[in-house]
Short mmCIF file of C-alpha atoms and ligand atoms in Angstrom, two decimals:
data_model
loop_
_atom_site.label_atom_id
_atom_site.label_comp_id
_atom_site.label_asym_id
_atom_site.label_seq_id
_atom_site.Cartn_x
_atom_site.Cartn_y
_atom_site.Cartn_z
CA UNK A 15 0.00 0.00 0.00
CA UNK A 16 2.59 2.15 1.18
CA UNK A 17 4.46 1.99 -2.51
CA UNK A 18 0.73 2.67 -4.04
CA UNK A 19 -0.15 5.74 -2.35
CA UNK A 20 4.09 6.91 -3.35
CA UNK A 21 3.75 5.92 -6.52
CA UNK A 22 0.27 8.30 -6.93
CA UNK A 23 1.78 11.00 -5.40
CA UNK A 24 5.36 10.74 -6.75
CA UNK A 25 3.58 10.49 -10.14
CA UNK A 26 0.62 12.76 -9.96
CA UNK A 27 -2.68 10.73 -9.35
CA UNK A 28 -3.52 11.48 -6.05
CA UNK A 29 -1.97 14.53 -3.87
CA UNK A 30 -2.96 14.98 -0.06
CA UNK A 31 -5.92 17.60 -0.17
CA UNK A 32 -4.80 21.08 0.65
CA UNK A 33 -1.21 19.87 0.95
CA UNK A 34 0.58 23.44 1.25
CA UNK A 35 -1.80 23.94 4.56
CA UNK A 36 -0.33 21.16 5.94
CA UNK A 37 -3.46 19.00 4.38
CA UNK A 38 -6.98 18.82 5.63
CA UNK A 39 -7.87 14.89 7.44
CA UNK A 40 -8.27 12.06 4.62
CA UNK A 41 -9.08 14.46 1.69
CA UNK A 42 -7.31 13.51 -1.57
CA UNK A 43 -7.02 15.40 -4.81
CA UNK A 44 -6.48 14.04 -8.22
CA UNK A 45 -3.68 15.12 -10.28
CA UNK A 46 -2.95 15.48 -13.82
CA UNK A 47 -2.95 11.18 -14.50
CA UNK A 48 -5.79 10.59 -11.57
CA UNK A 49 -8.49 13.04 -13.11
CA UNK A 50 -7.43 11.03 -16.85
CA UNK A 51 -7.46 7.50 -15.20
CA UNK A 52 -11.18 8.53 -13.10
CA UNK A 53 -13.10 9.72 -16.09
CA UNK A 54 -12.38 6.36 -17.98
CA UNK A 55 -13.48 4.36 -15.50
CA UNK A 56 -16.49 6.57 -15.99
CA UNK A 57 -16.54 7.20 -19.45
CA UNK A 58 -15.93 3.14 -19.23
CA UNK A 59 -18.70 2.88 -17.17
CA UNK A 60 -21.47 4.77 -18.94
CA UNK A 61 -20.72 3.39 -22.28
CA UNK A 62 -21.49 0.08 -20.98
CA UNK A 63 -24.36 0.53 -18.77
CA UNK A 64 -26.16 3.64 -20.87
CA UNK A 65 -25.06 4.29 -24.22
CA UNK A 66 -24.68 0.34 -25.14
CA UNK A 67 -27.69 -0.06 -23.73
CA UNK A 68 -31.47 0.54 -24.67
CA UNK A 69 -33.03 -0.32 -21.54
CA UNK A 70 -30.98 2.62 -19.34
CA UNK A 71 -31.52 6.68 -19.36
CA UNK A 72 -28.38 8.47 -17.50
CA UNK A 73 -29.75 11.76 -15.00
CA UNK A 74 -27.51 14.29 -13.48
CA UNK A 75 -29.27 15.45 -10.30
CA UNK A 76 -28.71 18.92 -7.96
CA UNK A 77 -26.40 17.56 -4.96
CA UNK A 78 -28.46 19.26 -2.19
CA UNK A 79 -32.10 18.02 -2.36
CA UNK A 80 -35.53 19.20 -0.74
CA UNK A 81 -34.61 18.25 2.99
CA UNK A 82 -37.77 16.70 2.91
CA UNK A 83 -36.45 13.72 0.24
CA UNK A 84 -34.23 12.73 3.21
CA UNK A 85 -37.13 12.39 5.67
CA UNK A 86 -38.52 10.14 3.38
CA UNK A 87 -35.76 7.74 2.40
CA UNK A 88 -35.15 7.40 6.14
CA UNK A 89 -31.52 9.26 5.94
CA UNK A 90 -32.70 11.49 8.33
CA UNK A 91 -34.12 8.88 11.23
CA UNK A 92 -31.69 5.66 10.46
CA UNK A 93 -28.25 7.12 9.03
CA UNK A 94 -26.34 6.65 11.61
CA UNK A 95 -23.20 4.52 12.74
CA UNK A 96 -22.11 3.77 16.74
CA UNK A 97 -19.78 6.06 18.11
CA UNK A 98 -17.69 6.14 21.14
CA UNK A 99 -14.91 8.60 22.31
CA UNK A 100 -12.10 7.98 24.65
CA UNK A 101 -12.77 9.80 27.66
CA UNK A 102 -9.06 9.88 28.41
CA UNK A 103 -7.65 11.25 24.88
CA UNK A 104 -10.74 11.90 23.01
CA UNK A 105 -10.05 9.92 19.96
CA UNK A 106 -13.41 8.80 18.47
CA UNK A 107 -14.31 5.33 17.50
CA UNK A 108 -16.55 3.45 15.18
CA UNK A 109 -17.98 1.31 18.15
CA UNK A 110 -18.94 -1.74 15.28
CA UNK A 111 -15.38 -1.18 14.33
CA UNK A 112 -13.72 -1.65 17.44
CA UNK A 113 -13.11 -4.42 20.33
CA UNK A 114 -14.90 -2.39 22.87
CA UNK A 115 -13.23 -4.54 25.99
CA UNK A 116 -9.71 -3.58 24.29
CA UNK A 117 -7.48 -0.75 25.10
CA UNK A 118 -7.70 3.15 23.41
CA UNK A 119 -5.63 2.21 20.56
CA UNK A 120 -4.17 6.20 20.52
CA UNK A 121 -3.69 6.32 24.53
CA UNK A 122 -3.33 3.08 25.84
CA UNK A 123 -6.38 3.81 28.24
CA UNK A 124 -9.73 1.42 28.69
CA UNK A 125 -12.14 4.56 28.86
CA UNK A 126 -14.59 4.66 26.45
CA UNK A 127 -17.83 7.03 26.79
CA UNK A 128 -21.69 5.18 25.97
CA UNK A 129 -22.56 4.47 22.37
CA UNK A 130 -24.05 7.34 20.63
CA UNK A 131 -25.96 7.26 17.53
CA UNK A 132 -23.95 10.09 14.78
CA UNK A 133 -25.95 10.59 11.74
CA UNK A 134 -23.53 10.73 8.89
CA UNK A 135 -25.04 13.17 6.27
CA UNK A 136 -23.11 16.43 6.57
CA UNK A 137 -25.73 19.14 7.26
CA UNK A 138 -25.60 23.23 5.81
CA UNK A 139 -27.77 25.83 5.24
CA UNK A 140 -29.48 27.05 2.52
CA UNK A 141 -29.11 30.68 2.01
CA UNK A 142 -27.75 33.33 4.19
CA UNK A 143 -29.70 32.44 7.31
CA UNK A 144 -28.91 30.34 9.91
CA UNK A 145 -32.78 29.76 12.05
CA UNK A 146 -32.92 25.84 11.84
CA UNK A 147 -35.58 26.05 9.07
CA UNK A 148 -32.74 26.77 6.56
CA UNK A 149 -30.84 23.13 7.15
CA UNK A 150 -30.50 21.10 3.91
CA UNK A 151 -27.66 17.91 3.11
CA UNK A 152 -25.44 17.06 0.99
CA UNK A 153 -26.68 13.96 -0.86
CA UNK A 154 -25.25 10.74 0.91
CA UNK A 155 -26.13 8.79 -2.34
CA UNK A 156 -26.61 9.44 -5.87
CA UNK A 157 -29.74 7.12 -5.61
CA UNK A 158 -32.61 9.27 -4.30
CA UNK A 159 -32.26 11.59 -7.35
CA UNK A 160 -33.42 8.91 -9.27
CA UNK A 161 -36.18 8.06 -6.88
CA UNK A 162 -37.64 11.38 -7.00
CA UNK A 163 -37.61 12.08 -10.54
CA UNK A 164 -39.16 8.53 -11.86
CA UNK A 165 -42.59 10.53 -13.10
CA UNK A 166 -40.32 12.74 -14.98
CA UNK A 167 -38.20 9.52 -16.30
CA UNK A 168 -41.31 7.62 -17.45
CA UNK A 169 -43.36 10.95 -18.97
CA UNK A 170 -40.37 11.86 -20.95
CA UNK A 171 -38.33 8.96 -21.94
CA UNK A 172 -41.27 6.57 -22.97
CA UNK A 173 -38.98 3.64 -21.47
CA UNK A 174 -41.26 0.93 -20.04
CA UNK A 175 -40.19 -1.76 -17.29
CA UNK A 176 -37.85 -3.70 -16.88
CA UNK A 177 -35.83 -0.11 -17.25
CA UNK A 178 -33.11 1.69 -15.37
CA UNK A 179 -31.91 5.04 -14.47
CA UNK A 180 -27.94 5.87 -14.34
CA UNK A 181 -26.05 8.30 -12.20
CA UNK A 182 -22.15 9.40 -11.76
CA UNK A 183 -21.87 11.40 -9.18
CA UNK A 184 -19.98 12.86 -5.74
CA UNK A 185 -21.84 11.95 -2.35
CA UNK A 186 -20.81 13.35 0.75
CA UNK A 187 -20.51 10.71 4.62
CA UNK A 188 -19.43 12.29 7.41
CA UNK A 189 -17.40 9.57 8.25
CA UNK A 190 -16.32 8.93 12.19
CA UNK A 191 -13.05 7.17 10.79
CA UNK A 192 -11.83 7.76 6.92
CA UNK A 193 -8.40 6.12 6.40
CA UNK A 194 -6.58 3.77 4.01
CA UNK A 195 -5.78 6.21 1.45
CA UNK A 196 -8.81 7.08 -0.96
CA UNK A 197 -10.87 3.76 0.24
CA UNK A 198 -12.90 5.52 2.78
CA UNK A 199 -13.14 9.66 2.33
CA UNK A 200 -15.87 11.73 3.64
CA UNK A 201 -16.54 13.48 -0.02
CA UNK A 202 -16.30 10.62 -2.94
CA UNK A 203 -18.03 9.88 -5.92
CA UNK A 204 -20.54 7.14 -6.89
CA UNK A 205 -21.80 5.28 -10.18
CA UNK A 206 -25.62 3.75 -9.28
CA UNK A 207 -28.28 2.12 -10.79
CA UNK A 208 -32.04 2.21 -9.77
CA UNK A 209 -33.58 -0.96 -12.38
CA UNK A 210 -37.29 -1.01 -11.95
CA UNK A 211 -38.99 -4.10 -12.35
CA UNK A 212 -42.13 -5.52 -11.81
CA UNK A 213 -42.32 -6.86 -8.19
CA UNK A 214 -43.01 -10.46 -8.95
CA UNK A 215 -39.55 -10.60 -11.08
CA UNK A 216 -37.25 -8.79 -8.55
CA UNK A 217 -35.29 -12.09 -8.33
CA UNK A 218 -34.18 -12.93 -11.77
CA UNK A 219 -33.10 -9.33 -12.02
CA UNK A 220 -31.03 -9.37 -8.58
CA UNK A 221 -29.48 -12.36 -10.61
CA UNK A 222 -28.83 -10.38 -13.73
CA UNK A 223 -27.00 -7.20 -11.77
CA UNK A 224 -25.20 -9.79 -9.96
CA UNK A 225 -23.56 -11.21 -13.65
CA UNK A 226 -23.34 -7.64 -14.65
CA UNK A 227 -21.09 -6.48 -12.25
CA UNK A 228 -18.95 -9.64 -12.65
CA UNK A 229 -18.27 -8.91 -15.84
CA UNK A 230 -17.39 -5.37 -14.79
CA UNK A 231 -14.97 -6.20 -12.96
CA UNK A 232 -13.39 -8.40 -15.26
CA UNK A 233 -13.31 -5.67 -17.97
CA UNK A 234 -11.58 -3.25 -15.45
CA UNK A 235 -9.36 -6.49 -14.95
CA UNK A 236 -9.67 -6.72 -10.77
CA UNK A 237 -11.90 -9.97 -10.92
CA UNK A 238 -8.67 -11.86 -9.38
CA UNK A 239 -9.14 -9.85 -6.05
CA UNK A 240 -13.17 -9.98 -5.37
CA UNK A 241 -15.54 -12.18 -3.31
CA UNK A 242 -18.98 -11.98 -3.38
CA UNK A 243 -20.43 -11.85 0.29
CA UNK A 244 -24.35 -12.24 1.29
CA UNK A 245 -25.40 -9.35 3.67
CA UNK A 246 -26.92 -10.52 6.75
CA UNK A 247 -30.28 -9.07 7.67
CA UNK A 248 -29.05 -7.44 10.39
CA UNK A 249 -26.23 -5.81 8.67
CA UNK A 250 -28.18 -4.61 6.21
CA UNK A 251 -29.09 -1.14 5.05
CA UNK A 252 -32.71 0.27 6.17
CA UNK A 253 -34.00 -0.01 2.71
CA UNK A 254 -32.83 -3.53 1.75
CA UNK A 255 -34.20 -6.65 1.81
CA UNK A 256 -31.53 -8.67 -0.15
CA UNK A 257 -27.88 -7.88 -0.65
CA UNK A 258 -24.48 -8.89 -2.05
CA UNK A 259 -21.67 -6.96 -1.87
CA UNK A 260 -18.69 -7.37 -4.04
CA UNK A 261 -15.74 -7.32 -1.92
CA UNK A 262 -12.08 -6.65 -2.84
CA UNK A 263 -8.66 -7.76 -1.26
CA UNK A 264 -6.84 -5.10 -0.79
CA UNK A 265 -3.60 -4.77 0.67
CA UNK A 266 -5.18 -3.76 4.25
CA UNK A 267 -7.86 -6.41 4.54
CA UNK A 268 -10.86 -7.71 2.26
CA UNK A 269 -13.22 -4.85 2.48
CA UNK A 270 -16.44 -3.94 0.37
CA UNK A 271 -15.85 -2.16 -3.35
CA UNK A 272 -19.17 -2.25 -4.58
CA UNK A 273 -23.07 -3.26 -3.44
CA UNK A 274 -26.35 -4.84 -5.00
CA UNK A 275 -29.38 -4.07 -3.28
CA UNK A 276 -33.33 -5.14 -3.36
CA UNK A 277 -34.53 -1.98 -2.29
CA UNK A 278 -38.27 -3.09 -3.28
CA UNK A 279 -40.73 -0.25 -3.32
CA UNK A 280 -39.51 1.27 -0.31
CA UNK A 281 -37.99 4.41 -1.66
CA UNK A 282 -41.16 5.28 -4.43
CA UNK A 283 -43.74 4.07 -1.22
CA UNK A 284 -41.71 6.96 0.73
CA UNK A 285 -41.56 9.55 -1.60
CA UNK A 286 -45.29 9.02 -2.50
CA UNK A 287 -46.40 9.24 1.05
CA UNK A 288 -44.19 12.17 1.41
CA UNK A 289 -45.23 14.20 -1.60
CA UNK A 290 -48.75 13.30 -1.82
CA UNK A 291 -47.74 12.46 -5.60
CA UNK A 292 -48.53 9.32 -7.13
CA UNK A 293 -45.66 7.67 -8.80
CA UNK A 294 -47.55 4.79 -9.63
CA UNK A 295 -46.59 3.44 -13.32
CA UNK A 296 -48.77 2.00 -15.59
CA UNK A 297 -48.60 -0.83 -17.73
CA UNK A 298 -49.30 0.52 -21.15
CA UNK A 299 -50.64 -3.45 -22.65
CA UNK A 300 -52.55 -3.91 -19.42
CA UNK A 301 -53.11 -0.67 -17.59
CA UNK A 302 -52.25 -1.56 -14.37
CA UNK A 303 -51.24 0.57 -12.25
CA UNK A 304 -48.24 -0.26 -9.66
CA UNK A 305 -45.00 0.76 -7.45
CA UNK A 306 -42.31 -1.21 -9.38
CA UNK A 307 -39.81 -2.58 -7.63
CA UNK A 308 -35.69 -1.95 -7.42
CA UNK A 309 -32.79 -3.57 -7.93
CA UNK A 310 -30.11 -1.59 -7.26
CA UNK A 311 -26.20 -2.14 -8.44
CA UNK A 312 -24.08 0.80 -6.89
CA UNK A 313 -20.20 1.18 -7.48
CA UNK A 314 -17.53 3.80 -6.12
CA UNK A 315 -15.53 5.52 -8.03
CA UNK A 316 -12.80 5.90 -6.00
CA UNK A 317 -12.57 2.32 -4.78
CA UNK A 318 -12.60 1.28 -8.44
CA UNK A 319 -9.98 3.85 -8.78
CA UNK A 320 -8.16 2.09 -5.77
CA UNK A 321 -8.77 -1.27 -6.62
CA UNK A 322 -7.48 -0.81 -10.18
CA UNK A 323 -4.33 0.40 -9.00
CA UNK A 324 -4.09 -2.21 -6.67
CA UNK A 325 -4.48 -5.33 -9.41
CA UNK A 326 -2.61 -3.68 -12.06
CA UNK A 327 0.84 -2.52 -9.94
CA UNK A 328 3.71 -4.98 -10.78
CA UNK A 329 7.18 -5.38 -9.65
CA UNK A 330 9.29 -7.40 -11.95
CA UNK A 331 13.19 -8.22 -12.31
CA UNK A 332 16.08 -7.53 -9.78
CA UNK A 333 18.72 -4.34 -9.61
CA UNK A 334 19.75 -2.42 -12.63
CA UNK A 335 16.86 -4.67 -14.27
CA UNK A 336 14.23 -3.91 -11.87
CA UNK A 337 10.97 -2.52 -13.37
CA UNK A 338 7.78 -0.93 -11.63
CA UNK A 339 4.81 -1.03 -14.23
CA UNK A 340 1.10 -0.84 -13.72
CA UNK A 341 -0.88 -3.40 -16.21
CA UNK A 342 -3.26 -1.08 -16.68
CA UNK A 343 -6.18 -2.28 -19.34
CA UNK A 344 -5.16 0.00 -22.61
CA UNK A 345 -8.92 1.41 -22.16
CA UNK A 346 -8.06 2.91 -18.41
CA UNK A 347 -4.94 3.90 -19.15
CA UNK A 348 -4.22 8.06 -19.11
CA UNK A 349 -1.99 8.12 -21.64
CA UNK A 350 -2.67 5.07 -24.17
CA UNK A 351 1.28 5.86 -26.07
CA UNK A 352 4.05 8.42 -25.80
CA UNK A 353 6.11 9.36 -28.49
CA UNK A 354 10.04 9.32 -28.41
CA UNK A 355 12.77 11.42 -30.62
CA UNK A 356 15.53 9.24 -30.21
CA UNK A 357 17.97 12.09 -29.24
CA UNK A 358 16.36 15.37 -28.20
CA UNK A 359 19.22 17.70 -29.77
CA UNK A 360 18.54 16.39 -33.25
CA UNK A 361 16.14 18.61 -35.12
CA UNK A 362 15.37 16.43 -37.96
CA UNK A 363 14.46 13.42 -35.26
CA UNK A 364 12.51 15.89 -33.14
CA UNK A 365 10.12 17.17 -35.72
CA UNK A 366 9.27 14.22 -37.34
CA UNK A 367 8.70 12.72 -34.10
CA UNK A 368 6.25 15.75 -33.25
CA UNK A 369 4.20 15.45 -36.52
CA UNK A 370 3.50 11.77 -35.31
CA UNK A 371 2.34 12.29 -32.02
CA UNK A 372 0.29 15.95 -33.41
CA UNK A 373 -1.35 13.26 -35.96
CA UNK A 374 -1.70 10.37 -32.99
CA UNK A 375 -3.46 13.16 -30.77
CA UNK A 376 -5.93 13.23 -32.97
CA UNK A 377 -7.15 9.12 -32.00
CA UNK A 378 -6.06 9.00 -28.49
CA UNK A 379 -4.33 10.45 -25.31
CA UNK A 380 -0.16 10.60 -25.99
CA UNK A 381 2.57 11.58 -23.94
CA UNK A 382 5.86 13.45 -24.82
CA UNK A 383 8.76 12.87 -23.50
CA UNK A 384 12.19 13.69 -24.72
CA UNK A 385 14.48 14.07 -21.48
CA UNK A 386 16.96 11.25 -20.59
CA UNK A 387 17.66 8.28 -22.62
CA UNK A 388 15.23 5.44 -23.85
CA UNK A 389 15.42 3.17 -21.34
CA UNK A 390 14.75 5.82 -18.71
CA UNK A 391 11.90 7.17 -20.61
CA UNK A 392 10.41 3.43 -20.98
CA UNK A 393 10.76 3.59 -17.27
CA UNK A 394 8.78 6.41 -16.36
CA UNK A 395 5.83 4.77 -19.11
CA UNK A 396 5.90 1.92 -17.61
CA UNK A 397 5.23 3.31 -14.28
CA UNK A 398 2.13 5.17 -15.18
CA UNK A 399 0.86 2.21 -17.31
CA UNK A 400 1.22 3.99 -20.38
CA UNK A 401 0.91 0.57 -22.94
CA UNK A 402 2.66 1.62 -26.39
CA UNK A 403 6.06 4.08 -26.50
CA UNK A 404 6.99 4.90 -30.37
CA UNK A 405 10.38 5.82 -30.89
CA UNK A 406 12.40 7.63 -33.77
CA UNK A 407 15.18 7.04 -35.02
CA UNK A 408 17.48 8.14 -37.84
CA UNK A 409 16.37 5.64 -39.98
CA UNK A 410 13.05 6.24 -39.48
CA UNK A 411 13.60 9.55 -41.15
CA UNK A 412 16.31 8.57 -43.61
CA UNK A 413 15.33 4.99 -44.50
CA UNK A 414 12.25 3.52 -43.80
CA UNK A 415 9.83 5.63 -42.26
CA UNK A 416 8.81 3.16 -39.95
CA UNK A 417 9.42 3.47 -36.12
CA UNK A 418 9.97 1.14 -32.68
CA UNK A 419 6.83 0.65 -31.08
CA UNK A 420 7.48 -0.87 -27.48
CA UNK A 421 5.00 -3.33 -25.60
CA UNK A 422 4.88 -2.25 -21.61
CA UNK A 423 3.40 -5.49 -21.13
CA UNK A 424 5.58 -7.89 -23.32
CA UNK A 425 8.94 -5.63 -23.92
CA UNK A 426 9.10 -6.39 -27.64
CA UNK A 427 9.76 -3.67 -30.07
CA UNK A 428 8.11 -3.91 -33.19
CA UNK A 429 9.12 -1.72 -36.23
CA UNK A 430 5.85 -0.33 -37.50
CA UNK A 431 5.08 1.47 -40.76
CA UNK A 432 4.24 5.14 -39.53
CA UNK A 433 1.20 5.49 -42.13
CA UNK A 434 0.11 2.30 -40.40
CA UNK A 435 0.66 2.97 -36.76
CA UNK A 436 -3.33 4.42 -36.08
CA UNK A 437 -4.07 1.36 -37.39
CA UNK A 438 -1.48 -0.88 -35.67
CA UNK A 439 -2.39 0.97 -32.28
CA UNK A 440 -6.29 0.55 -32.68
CA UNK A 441 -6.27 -2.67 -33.08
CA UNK A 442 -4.06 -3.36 -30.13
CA UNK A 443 -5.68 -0.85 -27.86
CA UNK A 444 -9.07 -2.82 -26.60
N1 GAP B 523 -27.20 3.89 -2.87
C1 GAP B 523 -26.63 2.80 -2.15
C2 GAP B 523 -25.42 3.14 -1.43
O1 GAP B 523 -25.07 4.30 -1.32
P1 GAP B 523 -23.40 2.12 -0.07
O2 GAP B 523 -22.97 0.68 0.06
O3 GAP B 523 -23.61 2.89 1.17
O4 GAP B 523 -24.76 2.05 -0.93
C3 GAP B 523 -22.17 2.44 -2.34
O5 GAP B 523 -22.39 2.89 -1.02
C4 GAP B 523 -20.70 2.45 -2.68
O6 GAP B 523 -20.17 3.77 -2.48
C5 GAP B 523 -19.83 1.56 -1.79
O7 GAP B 523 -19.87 0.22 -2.23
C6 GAP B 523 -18.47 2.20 -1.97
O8 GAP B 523 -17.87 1.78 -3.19
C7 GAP B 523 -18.80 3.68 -2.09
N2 GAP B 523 -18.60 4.36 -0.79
C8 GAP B 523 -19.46 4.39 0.25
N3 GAP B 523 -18.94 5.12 1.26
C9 GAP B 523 -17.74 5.56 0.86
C10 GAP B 523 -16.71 6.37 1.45
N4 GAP B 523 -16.85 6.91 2.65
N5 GAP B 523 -15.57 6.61 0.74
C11 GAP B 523 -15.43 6.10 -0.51
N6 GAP B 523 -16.37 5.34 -1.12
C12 GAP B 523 -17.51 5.07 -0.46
#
């Protein structure tokens, strides 16, 4: 883990938050290769699950919602997790996380106060007013925007059940304990799916989103590392009355990545009662009218994120030969090549090399680098996961016009026609 969270920062994917003020507790930013490597796991994402599909409509809903959606979905009354504080050091606890009858693991002591309930959704105001009557939340889940605009969904997008509704979003937990690097943050961002069914079919659907996200997560290539674990009633969440959650090993424990809920009719029986508004669909062959019911698969970005990193980091070779390199899959990589002039201080090398990667821009994301010699430049690819590096040489520009394109997963070096290198890397690239 330790070389993971280096290698992010050393390389620019994830920076402490707020670094130069000395940071601000478990926040994380993404730099120049994070932001690249998080939208295509979500540009990933939502060609699979929307635009690939008929049956799905994507939604981008406001992050602070009527106060009164949260009253409904039972945020308000139920989201809540144990807390204790030492009485000795004041370190705060997770009390479900902790072996209560076990020392203060900061101070040694065996203090701890009663368990309190802490609801977890962070709380602000809305306007310039602070009376009480102004408090709103920052949305805990993408989900409920999807609850409370199914009307709209079914009046405008003529889908009919079995259909879904898609959302990438942040969500905000005011977490008692963040930690492990990005795993657990208090702001992250979510990828959900609310699939309404009809209520007698819920089953053979909660099978379906259970395939589905098995073959996510061997597209994203981290299938080697996850278990599938059957939630316990009482560990459930309020709204669920069947779950699996897809759990990953990472390198501090086997923890959850993703979860697949049967969240029935609670939600759209809430936010009926609630608004006085009837979201009751109806059948358009038989006209009846009822709630449908949810399945819902739900999947964090930044645990992806994590979890990719995680699978794909490789060590390989000893001393001078040693090699870092992260197997990323070509489609998450940041940069997909990078283009070489064999020596930067030739001019005829250097602009021939430029009018390849200006023409290569033009198909995918490529790197530049011209600083150092090859092998250190294949070095610094490698670590970021970067799959193809192209080289020039002098005969490429006074023989053949072909170039070296180098494998980061296999080493060999190809000489490749340049007119037929969009081609070459296309077909490589899935
Ligand atoms: N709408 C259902 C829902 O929100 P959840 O299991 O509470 O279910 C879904 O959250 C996913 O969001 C988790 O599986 C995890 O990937 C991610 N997630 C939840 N809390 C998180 C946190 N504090 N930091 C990072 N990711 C988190």
């Amino acid at each position: 883990m330790d070389k993971i969270v280096s290698l992010c920062k050393r390389r620019g994917f994830v920076f402490p938050g707020s670094e130069i003020y000395g940071g601000l507790a478990n926040s994380w930013d993404y730099g120049p290769l994070g932001v690249e490597l998080k939208n295509n796991i979500k540009q990933l994402w939502w060609d699979r699950f929307v635009h690939r599909r008929d049956d799905i409509v994507g939604i981008d809903a406001a992050l602070i919602m009527n106060p009164k959606v949260w009253e409904a979905s039972g945020h308000v009354a139920t989201f809540n997790d144990p807390m204790v504080e030492c009485k000795n050091c004041h370190e705060r606890y997770r009390a479900d996380q902790i072996d209560m009858n076990a020392p203060c693991a900061k101070c040694g002591k065996k203090d701890f106060t009663e368990v309190k309930q802490f609801n977890t959704m962070f709380k602000t105001n809305l306007g310039p007013v602070d009376d009480g009557k102004s408090t709103v939340y920052l949305r805990p889940e993408t989900a409920q925007g999807m609850f409370v605009n199914f009307k709209n969904i079914v009046d405008t997008s003529r889908k009919t059940i079995p259909f879904g509704v898609a959302q990438i979003g942040p969500a905000f937990r005011n977490e008692i304990t963040p930690g492990n690097f990005i795993f657990r943050t208090r702001e992250f961002e979510q990828m959900e799916i609310e699939y309404f069914v009809k209520p007698e079919e819920w089953e053979k659907w909660f099978e379906y989103w259970l395939e589905q996200q098995k073959e996510w997560i061997k597209e994203i290539g981290i299938s080697d590392g996850a278990v599938f674990v059957e939630i316990p009633e009482a560990d459930r969440a309020h709204y669920s009355k069947r779950s699996i959650d897809t759990e990953f090993k990472f390198p501090f424990g086997q923890k959850e990545l993703y979860g697949l809920a049967y969240r029935a009719d609670f939600d759209l029986t809430q936010h009926q009662k609630m608004s006085g508004q009837s979201l009751e669909y109806t059948d358009p062959h038989t006209n009846e009218k009822y709630l449908p019911h949810c399945i819902e698969p739900t999947w964090g970005v930044n645990r992806t994120l994590l979890a990719v990193l995680c699978s794909s980091y490789r060590e390989e070779g000893e001393g001078k030969e040693k090699r870092v390199y992260l197997a990323l899959p070509p489609k998450l990589a940041p940069y997909k090549v990078a283009v070489f002039p064999l020596m930067a201080n030739k001019p005829q090398l250097v602009e021939k090399a430029r009018a390849i990667y200006q023409d290569l821009q033009k198909h995918f994301t490529v790197a530049w680098d011209d600083r150092g010699n090859v092998g250190k430049r294949y070095y610094s690819q490698d670590e970021i996961g970067t799959p193809f590096c192209i080289t020039v040489d002098f005969d490429t520009v006074e023989k053949d016009n072909m170039v070296t394109v180098r494998s980061r997963d296999t080493k060999e070096q190809p000489r490749v026609k340049v007119e037929e290198l969009i081609s070459y890397l296309t077909s490589k690239l899935v």
